[in-house]
Amino acid sequence: MSEQNEAALRQAIVVAARSMNGLGINHGTSGNVSVRWGDGLLITPSGLPYEQMSADDVVCLAMDGSFDHPLVPSTEWRIHRDILEKRPDVNAVVHAHPIHCTAFAMCRQDIPAVHYMIAAAGGPTIRCSGYATFGTPELSELALEALEDRACCLLANHGMIATGPSLSKALWLAVELETLCRQYAVALQVGRPHVLSDEEIARNVEKFKAYGPRPKT
């Protein structure tokens, strides 16, 4: 793995972090982004405004939580590390506090299959985890439970997590999750949303294996 590849990943993390506010999935510096790298991960630093962040500010974190950088990693580094450690299918993690996702997380509600796009999550529901203090091992354990057989989840009274085989896929899923939560919130005001069957979602999960952003060839 070359220094050039690492530099490209660092820059991609900066671009993704800066884009989250414009995409409507984050406000301020509350979100964080990570990508698998070597035997560890690259992750956004804690508390640094994205518009001030450079590729050199991205922290290289070992799986034991150690790092050699003047900046400290995101306070949610444990979630990123534990997901990447336990889920070999995941190469990138996006965590943020978008308005509609967080509203349902505050109510500790799962999102049911009210739209076929929920198949992007990998199953017929988007689970909301239990609650634990931010940055703790307990929160990581709860997040992993909510992410079992899923690509994204809500965190009780906190926010959301989206994962992917690439950073572009994880960021795309984060936007889709917030869109779905926003649509569901409006539908609840209109009436009683109809929930699609597990069988229908299973068909869509299969179709979604070839769906989503892909590089231009």
PDB file of C-alpha atoms in Angstrom:
ATOM      1  CA  MET A   1       0.000   0.000   0.000  1.00  0.00           C
ATOM      2  CA  SER A   2       1.696   3.128  -1.227  1.00  0.00           C
ATOM      3  CA  GLU A   3       2.003   6.586   0.275  1.00  0.00           C
ATOM      4  CA  GLN A   4       0.162   7.856  -2.804  1.00  0.00           C
ATOM      5  CA  ASN A   5      -2.848   5.656  -1.990  1.00  0.00           C
ATOM      6  CA  GLU A   6      -2.808   6.820   1.619  1.00  0.00           C
ATOM      7  CA  ALA A   7      -2.697  10.456   0.497  1.00  0.00           C
ATOM      8  CA  ALA A   8      -5.678   9.860  -1.789  1.00  0.00           C
ATOM      9  CA  LEU A   9      -7.668   8.254   1.026  1.00  0.00           C
ATOM     10  CA  ARG A  10      -6.821  11.102   3.389  1.00  0.00           C
ATOM     11  CA  GLN A  11      -8.012  13.635   0.853  1.00  0.00           C
ATOM     12  CA  ALA A  12     -11.185  11.638   0.196  1.00  0.00           C
ATOM     13  CA  ILE A  13     -11.956  11.700   3.930  1.00  0.00           C
ATOM     14  CA  VAL A  14     -11.529  15.492   4.015  1.00  0.00           C
ATOM     15  CA  VAL A  15     -13.805  15.903   0.977  1.00  0.00           C
ATOM     16  CA  ALA A  16     -16.441  13.598   2.493  1.00  0.00           C
ATOM     17  CA  ALA A  17     -16.356  15.379   5.857  1.00  0.00           C
ATOM     18  CA  ARG A  18     -16.724  18.782   4.204  1.00  0.00           C
ATOM     19  CA  SER A  19     -19.575  17.547   2.024  1.00  0.00           C
ATOM     20  CA  MET A  20     -21.688  16.237   4.923  1.00  0.00           C
ATOM     21  CA  ASN A  21     -22.994  19.669   5.906  1.00  0.00           C
ATOM     22  CA  GLY A  22     -23.902  20.510   2.319  1.00  0.00           C
ATOM     23  CA  LEU A  23     -25.626  17.148   1.912  1.00  0.00           C
ATOM     24  CA  GLY A  24     -27.784  17.915   4.942  1.00  0.00           C
ATOM     25  CA  ILE A  25     -26.576  15.043   7.117  1.00  0.00           C
ATOM     26  CA  ASN A  26     -24.459  16.980   9.574  1.00  0.00           C
ATOM     27  CA  HIS A  27     -24.039  20.303  11.347  1.00  0.00           C
ATOM     28  CA  GLY A  28     -20.786  21.707  12.684  1.00  0.00           C
ATOM     29  CA  THR A  29     -18.171  19.126  13.664  1.00  0.00           C
ATOM     30  CA  SER A  30     -20.436  16.506  15.245  1.00  0.00           C
ATOM     31  CA  GLY A  31     -19.944  13.946  12.478  1.00  0.00           C
ATOM     32  CA  ASN A  32     -16.929  11.756  11.798  1.00  0.00           C
ATOM     33  CA  VAL A  33     -15.601   9.622   8.963  1.00  0.00           C
ATOM     34  CA  SER A  34     -13.215   6.677   8.791  1.00  0.00           C
ATOM     35  CA  VAL A  35     -11.727   4.381   6.163  1.00  0.00           C
ATOM     36  CA  ARG A  36      -9.911   1.086   6.629  1.00  0.00           C
ATOM     37  CA  TRP A  37      -6.185   1.474   6.012  1.00  0.00           C
ATOM     38  CA  GLY A  38      -3.515  -1.197   6.400  1.00  0.00           C
ATOM     39  CA  ASP A  39      -3.824  -2.866   9.794  1.00  0.00           C
ATOM     40  CA  GLY A  40      -5.849   0.051  11.189  1.00  0.00           C
ATOM     41  CA  LEU A  41      -7.876   2.989   9.953  1.00  0.00           C
ATOM     42  CA  LEU A  42      -7.764   6.635   8.944  1.00  0.00           C
ATOM     43  CA  ILE A  43     -10.231   8.827  10.852  1.00  0.00           C
ATOM     44  CA  THR A  44     -11.185  12.480  11.164  1.00  0.00           C
ATOM     45  CA  PRO A  45      -9.689  14.292  14.177  1.00  0.00           C
ATOM     46  CA  SER A  46     -11.752  15.509  17.108  1.00  0.00           C
ATOM     47  CA  GLY A  47     -13.169  19.027  17.139  1.00  0.00           C
ATOM     48  CA  LEU A  48     -11.424  20.410  14.047  1.00  0.00           C
ATOM     49  CA  PRO A  49     -13.793  22.371  11.744  1.00  0.00           C
ATOM     50  CA  TYR A  50     -13.981  20.617   8.403  1.00  0.00           C
ATOM     51  CA  GLU A  51     -13.225  23.775   6.424  1.00  0.00           C
ATOM     52  CA  GLN A  52      -9.900  23.992   8.279  1.00  0.00           C
ATOM     53  CA  MET A  53      -9.053  20.321   7.922  1.00  0.00           C
ATOM     54  CA  SER A  54      -6.304  19.139   5.604  1.00  0.00           C
ATOM     55  CA  ALA A  55      -5.304  15.639   4.572  1.00  0.00           C
ATOM     56  CA  ASP A  56      -2.429  15.750   7.056  1.00  0.00           C
ATOM     57  CA  ASP A  57      -4.903  16.314   9.903  1.00  0.00           C
ATOM     58  CA  VAL A  58      -6.527  12.907   9.363  1.00  0.00           C
ATOM     59  CA  VAL A  59      -5.374  10.560  12.130  1.00  0.00           C
ATOM     60  CA  CYS A  60      -3.962   7.098  11.458  1.00  0.00           C
ATOM     61  CA  LEU A  61      -5.299   4.866  14.237  1.00  0.00           C
ATOM     62  CA  ALA A  62      -4.137   1.357  15.093  1.00  0.00           C
ATOM     63  CA  MET A  63      -6.685  -1.295  16.030  1.00  0.00           C
ATOM     64  CA  ASP A  64      -5.451  -1.149  19.634  1.00  0.00           C
ATOM     65  CA  GLY A  65      -6.490   2.514  19.763  1.00  0.00           C
ATOM     66  CA  SER A  66      -2.979   3.926  19.644  1.00  0.00           C
ATOM     67  CA  PHE A  67      -1.910   6.740  17.319  1.00  0.00           C
ATOM     68  CA  ASP A  68       1.082   8.938  16.621  1.00  0.00           C
ATOM     69  CA  HIS A  69      -0.353  12.314  15.650  1.00  0.00           C
ATOM     70  CA  PRO A  70      -0.490  15.797  17.199  1.00  0.00           C
ATOM     71  CA  LEU A  71      -4.294  15.728  16.893  1.00  0.00           C
ATOM     72  CA  VAL A  72      -6.508  13.228  18.705  1.00  0.00           C
ATOM     73  CA  PRO A  73      -8.945  11.043  16.760  1.00  0.00           C
ATOM     74  CA  SER A  74     -12.696  11.571  16.873  1.00  0.00           C
ATOM     75  CA  THR A  75     -14.277  10.908  20.260  1.00  0.00           C
ATOM     76  CA  GLU A  76     -16.253   8.153  18.498  1.00  0.00           C
ATOM     77  CA  TRP A  77     -13.137   6.317  17.330  1.00  0.00           C
ATOM     78  CA  ARG A  78     -14.197   3.177  19.226  1.00  0.00           C
ATOM     79  CA  ILE A  79     -17.331   2.789  17.091  1.00  0.00           C
ATOM     80  CA  HIS A  80     -15.314   3.130  13.891  1.00  0.00           C
ATOM     81  CA  ARG A  81     -12.561   0.800  15.098  1.00  0.00           C
ATOM     82  CA  ASP A  82     -14.946  -1.854  16.409  1.00  0.00           C
ATOM     83  CA  ILE A  83     -17.092  -1.879  13.254  1.00  0.00           C
ATOM     84  CA  LEU A  84     -14.053  -2.201  11.000  1.00  0.00           C
ATOM     85  CA  GLU A  85     -12.601  -4.882  13.272  1.00  0.00           C
ATOM     86  CA  LYS A  86     -15.767  -6.979  13.485  1.00  0.00           C
ATOM     87  CA  ARG A  87     -17.133  -6.423   9.968  1.00  0.00           C
ATOM     88  CA  PRO A  88     -14.695  -7.457   7.200  1.00  0.00           C
ATOM     89  CA  ASP A  89     -17.322  -6.452   4.613  1.00  0.00           C
ATOM     90  CA  VAL A  90     -17.070  -2.814   5.750  1.00  0.00           C
ATOM     91  CA  ASN A  91     -14.264  -0.511   4.629  1.00  0.00           C
ATOM     92  CA  ALA A  92     -15.727   2.884   5.563  1.00  0.00           C
ATOM     93  CA  VAL A  93     -17.924   4.320   8.322  1.00  0.00           C
ATOM     94  CA  VAL A  94     -19.861   7.595   8.411  1.00  0.00           C
ATOM     95  CA  HIS A  95     -21.355   8.820  11.685  1.00  0.00           C
ATOM     96  CA  ALA A  96     -23.468  11.973  11.897  1.00  0.00           C
ATOM     97  CA  HIS A  97     -26.446  13.646  13.563  1.00  0.00           C
ATOM     98  CA  PRO A  98     -28.861  14.528  10.731  1.00  0.00           C
ATOM     99  CA  ILE A  99     -32.138  16.093  11.854  1.00  0.00           C
ATOM    100  CA  HIS A 100     -34.645  13.391  10.899  1.00  0.00           C
ATOM    101  CA  CYS A 101     -32.472  10.391  11.752  1.00  0.00           C
ATOM    102  CA  THR A 102     -31.721  11.937  15.115  1.00  0.00           C
ATOM    103  CA  ALA A 103     -35.381  12.752  15.753  1.00  0.00           C
ATOM    104  CA  PHE A 104     -36.320   9.072  15.385  1.00  0.00           C
ATOM    105  CA  ALA A 105     -33.261   8.122  17.452  1.00  0.00           C
ATOM    106  CA  MET A 106     -34.492  10.468  20.201  1.00  0.00           C
ATOM    107  CA  CYS A 107     -37.789   8.583  20.138  1.00  0.00           C
ATOM    108  CA  ARG A 108     -35.863   5.284  20.045  1.00  0.00           C
ATOM    109  CA  GLN A 109     -37.876   4.084  17.055  1.00  0.00           C
ATOM    110  CA  ASP A 110     -36.853   1.569  14.435  1.00  0.00           C
ATOM    111  CA  ILE A 111     -37.632   2.532  10.833  1.00  0.00           C
ATOM    112  CA  PRO A 112     -39.947  -0.022   9.180  1.00  0.00           C
ATOM    113  CA  ALA A 113     -40.094  -0.943   5.493  1.00  0.00           C
ATOM    114  CA  VAL A 114     -42.231   1.989   4.371  1.00  0.00           C
ATOM    115  CA  HIS A 115     -40.195   2.427   1.171  1.00  0.00           C
ATOM    116  CA  TYR A 116     -38.288  -0.077  -0.928  1.00  0.00           C
ATOM    117  CA  MET A 117     -35.100   1.989  -0.493  1.00  0.00           C
ATOM    118  CA  ILE A 118     -34.817   0.492   2.983  1.00  0.00           C
ATOM    119  CA  ALA A 119     -33.313  -2.495   1.166  1.00  0.00           C
ATOM    120  CA  ALA A 120     -30.094  -0.453   0.971  1.00  0.00           C
ATOM    121  CA  ALA A 121     -29.805  -1.075   4.723  1.00  0.00           C
ATOM    122  CA  GLY A 122     -29.719  -4.830   4.102  1.00  0.00           C
ATOM    123  CA  GLY A 123     -33.048  -5.849   5.658  1.00  0.00           C
ATOM    124  CA  PRO A 124     -36.685  -4.949   6.405  1.00  0.00           C
ATOM    125  CA  THR A 125     -35.890  -2.531   9.246  1.00  0.00           C
ATOM    126  CA  ILE A 126     -33.368   0.070  10.256  1.00  0.00           C
ATOM    127  CA  ARG A 127     -32.767  -0.640  13.910  1.00  0.00           C
ATOM    128  CA  CYS A 128     -32.319   1.914  16.663  1.00  0.00           C
ATOM    129  CA  SER A 129     -29.718   0.826  19.186  1.00  0.00           C
ATOM    130  CA  GLY A 130     -29.987   1.068  22.933  1.00  0.00           C
ATOM    131  CA  TYR A 131     -28.493   4.088  24.665  1.00  0.00           C
ATOM    132  CA  ALA A 132     -24.988   4.482  26.063  1.00  0.00           C
ATOM    133  CA  THR A 133     -22.737   7.492  26.687  1.00  0.00           C
ATOM    134  CA  PHE A 134     -20.880   8.686  23.593  1.00  0.00           C
ATOM    135  CA  GLY A 135     -17.344   7.424  23.081  1.00  0.00           C
ATOM    136  CA  THR A 136     -17.757   4.408  25.366  1.00  0.00           C
ATOM    137  CA  PRO A 137     -17.178   0.704  24.701  1.00  0.00           C
ATOM    138  CA  GLU A 138     -20.818   0.138  25.685  1.00  0.00           C
ATOM    139  CA  LEU A 139     -21.999   2.339  22.805  1.00  0.00           C
ATOM    140  CA  SER A 140     -19.822   0.411  20.359  1.00  0.00           C
ATOM    141  CA  GLU A 141     -21.338  -2.884  21.532  1.00  0.00           C
ATOM    142  CA  LEU A 142     -24.862  -1.537  21.105  1.00  0.00           C
ATOM    143  CA  ALA A 143     -24.025  -0.177  17.654  1.00  0.00           C
ATOM    144  CA  LEU A 144     -22.674  -3.548  16.541  1.00  0.00           C
ATOM    145  CA  GLU A 145     -25.863  -5.240  17.729  1.00  0.00           C
ATOM    146  CA  ALA A 146     -28.014  -2.780  15.769  1.00  0.00           C
ATOM    147  CA  LEU A 147     -25.803  -3.277  12.699  1.00  0.00           C
ATOM    148  CA  GLU A 148     -26.080  -7.068  12.675  1.00  0.00           C
ATOM    149  CA  ASP A 149     -26.970  -8.010   9.073  1.00  0.00           C
ATOM    150  CA  ARG A 150     -27.419  -4.301   8.348  1.00  0.00           C
ATOM    151  CA  ALA A 151     -25.375  -1.548   6.705  1.00  0.00           C
ATOM    152  CA  CYS A 152     -26.751   1.314   8.810  1.00  0.00           C
ATOM    153  CA  CYS A 153     -28.536   2.022  12.078  1.00  0.00           C
ATOM    154  CA  LEU A 154     -29.746   4.727  14.426  1.00  0.00           C
ATOM    155  CA  LEU A 155     -28.128   5.365  17.811  1.00  0.00           C
ATOM    156  CA  ALA A 156     -30.601   6.079  20.617  1.00  0.00           C
ATOM    157  CA  ASN A 157     -30.690   9.778  21.607  1.00  0.00           C
ATOM    158  CA  HIS A 158     -27.636  10.336  19.442  1.00  0.00           C
ATOM    159  CA  GLY A 159     -27.585  10.008  15.643  1.00  0.00           C
ATOM    160  CA  MET A 160     -26.870   7.496  12.911  1.00  0.00           C
ATOM    161  CA  ILE A 161     -24.192   5.247  11.434  1.00  0.00           C
ATOM    162  CA  ALA A 162     -23.808   4.275   7.780  1.00  0.00           C
ATOM    163  CA  THR A 163     -21.222   1.807   6.519  1.00  0.00           C
ATOM    164  CA  GLY A 164     -20.048   0.622   3.143  1.00  0.00           C
ATOM    165  CA  PRO A 165     -17.444  -1.276   1.152  1.00  0.00           C
ATOM    166  CA  SER A 166     -16.141   2.156   0.117  1.00  0.00           C
ATOM    167  CA  LEU A 167     -16.365   5.702   1.429  1.00  0.00           C
ATOM    168  CA  SER A 168     -18.576   6.790  -1.470  1.00  0.00           C
ATOM    169  CA  LYS A 169     -21.041   3.967  -0.694  1.00  0.00           C
ATOM    170  CA  ALA A 170     -21.097   4.791   3.036  1.00  0.00           C
ATOM    171  CA  LEU A 171     -21.694   8.488   2.360  1.00  0.00           C
ATOM    172  CA  TRP A 172     -24.390   7.669  -0.190  1.00  0.00           C
ATOM    173  CA  LEU A 173     -26.131   5.406   2.331  1.00  0.00           C
ATOM    174  CA  ALA A 174     -25.986   8.112   5.011  1.00  0.00           C
ATOM    175  CA  VAL A 175     -27.848  10.483   2.683  1.00  0.00           C
ATOM    176  CA  GLU A 176     -30.389   7.784   1.759  1.00  0.00           C
ATOM    177  CA  LEU A 177     -31.001   7.023   5.439  1.00  0.00           C
ATOM    178  CA  GLU A 178     -31.708  10.659   6.271  1.00  0.00           C
ATOM    179  CA  THR A 179     -33.965  10.920   3.196  1.00  0.00           C
ATOM    180  CA  LEU A 180     -35.924   7.841   4.276  1.00  0.00           C
ATOM    181  CA  CYS A 181     -36.331   9.174   7.815  1.00  0.00           C
ATOM    182  CA  ARG A 182     -37.515  12.509   6.464  1.00  0.00           C
ATOM    183  CA  GLN A 183     -40.045  10.793   4.176  1.00  0.00           C
ATOM    184  CA  TYR A 184     -41.274   8.602   7.033  1.00  0.00           C
ATOM    185  CA  ALA A 185     -41.693  11.628   9.320  1.00  0.00           C
ATOM    186  CA  VAL A 186     -43.848  13.368   6.693  1.00  0.00           C
ATOM    187  CA  ALA A 187     -45.845  10.201   5.958  1.00  0.00           C
ATOM    188  CA  LEU A 188     -46.695   9.861   9.659  1.00  0.00           C
ATOM    189  CA  GLN A 189     -48.202  13.347   9.504  1.00  0.00           C
ATOM    190  CA  VAL A 190     -50.188  12.499   6.366  1.00  0.00           C
ATOM    191  CA  GLY A 191     -51.637   9.236   7.615  1.00  0.00           C
ATOM    192  CA  ARG A 192     -50.672   5.648   8.386  1.00  0.00           C
ATOM    193  CA  PRO A 193     -47.754   4.500   6.212  1.00  0.00           C
ATOM    194  CA  HIS A 194     -48.125   1.053   4.670  1.00  0.00           C
ATOM    195  CA  VAL A 195     -45.285  -1.316   5.542  1.00  0.00           C
ATOM    196  CA  LEU A 196     -43.951  -3.536   2.750  1.00  0.00           C
ATOM    197  CA  SER A 197     -43.672  -7.271   3.394  1.00  0.00           C
ATOM    198  CA  ASP A 198     -40.437  -8.977   4.380  1.00  0.00           C
ATOM    199  CA  GLU A 199     -40.658 -10.969   1.144  1.00  0.00           C
ATOM    200  CA  GLU A 200     -40.768  -7.805  -0.961  1.00  0.00           C
ATOM    201  CA  ILE A 201     -37.829  -6.302   0.883  1.00  0.00           C
ATOM    202  CA  ALA A 202     -35.860  -9.562   0.446  1.00  0.00           C
ATOM    203  CA  ARG A 203     -36.355  -9.266  -3.317  1.00  0.00           C
ATOM    204  CA  ASN A 204     -35.147  -5.684  -3.216  1.00  0.00           C
ATOM    205  CA  VAL A 205     -32.127  -6.558  -1.063  1.00  0.00           C
ATOM    206  CA  GLU A 206     -31.011  -8.916  -3.831  1.00  0.00           C
ATOM    207  CA  LYS A 207     -31.509  -6.216  -6.462  1.00  0.00           C
ATOM    208  CA  PHE A 208     -29.586  -3.707  -4.332  1.00  0.00           C
ATOM    209  CA  LYS A 209     -26.442  -5.838  -4.444  1.00  0.00           C
ATOM    210  CA  ALA A 210     -25.766  -4.175  -7.795  1.00  0.00           C
ATOM    211  CA  TYR A 211     -27.244  -0.777  -6.835  1.00  0.00           C
ATOM    212  CA  GLY A 212     -25.696   2.456  -5.616  1.00  0.00           C
ATOM    213  CA  PRO A 213     -22.788   4.653  -6.695  1.00  0.00           C
ATOM    214  CA  ARG A 214     -20.069   3.047  -8.765  1.00  0.00           C
ATOM    215  CA  PRO A 215     -16.887   4.477 -10.263  1.00  0.00           C
ATOM    216  CA  LYS A 216     -16.957   5.716 -13.853  1.00  0.00           C
ATOM    217  CA  THR A 217     -15.314   3.253 -16.216  1.00  0.00           C
TER     218      THR A 217
END
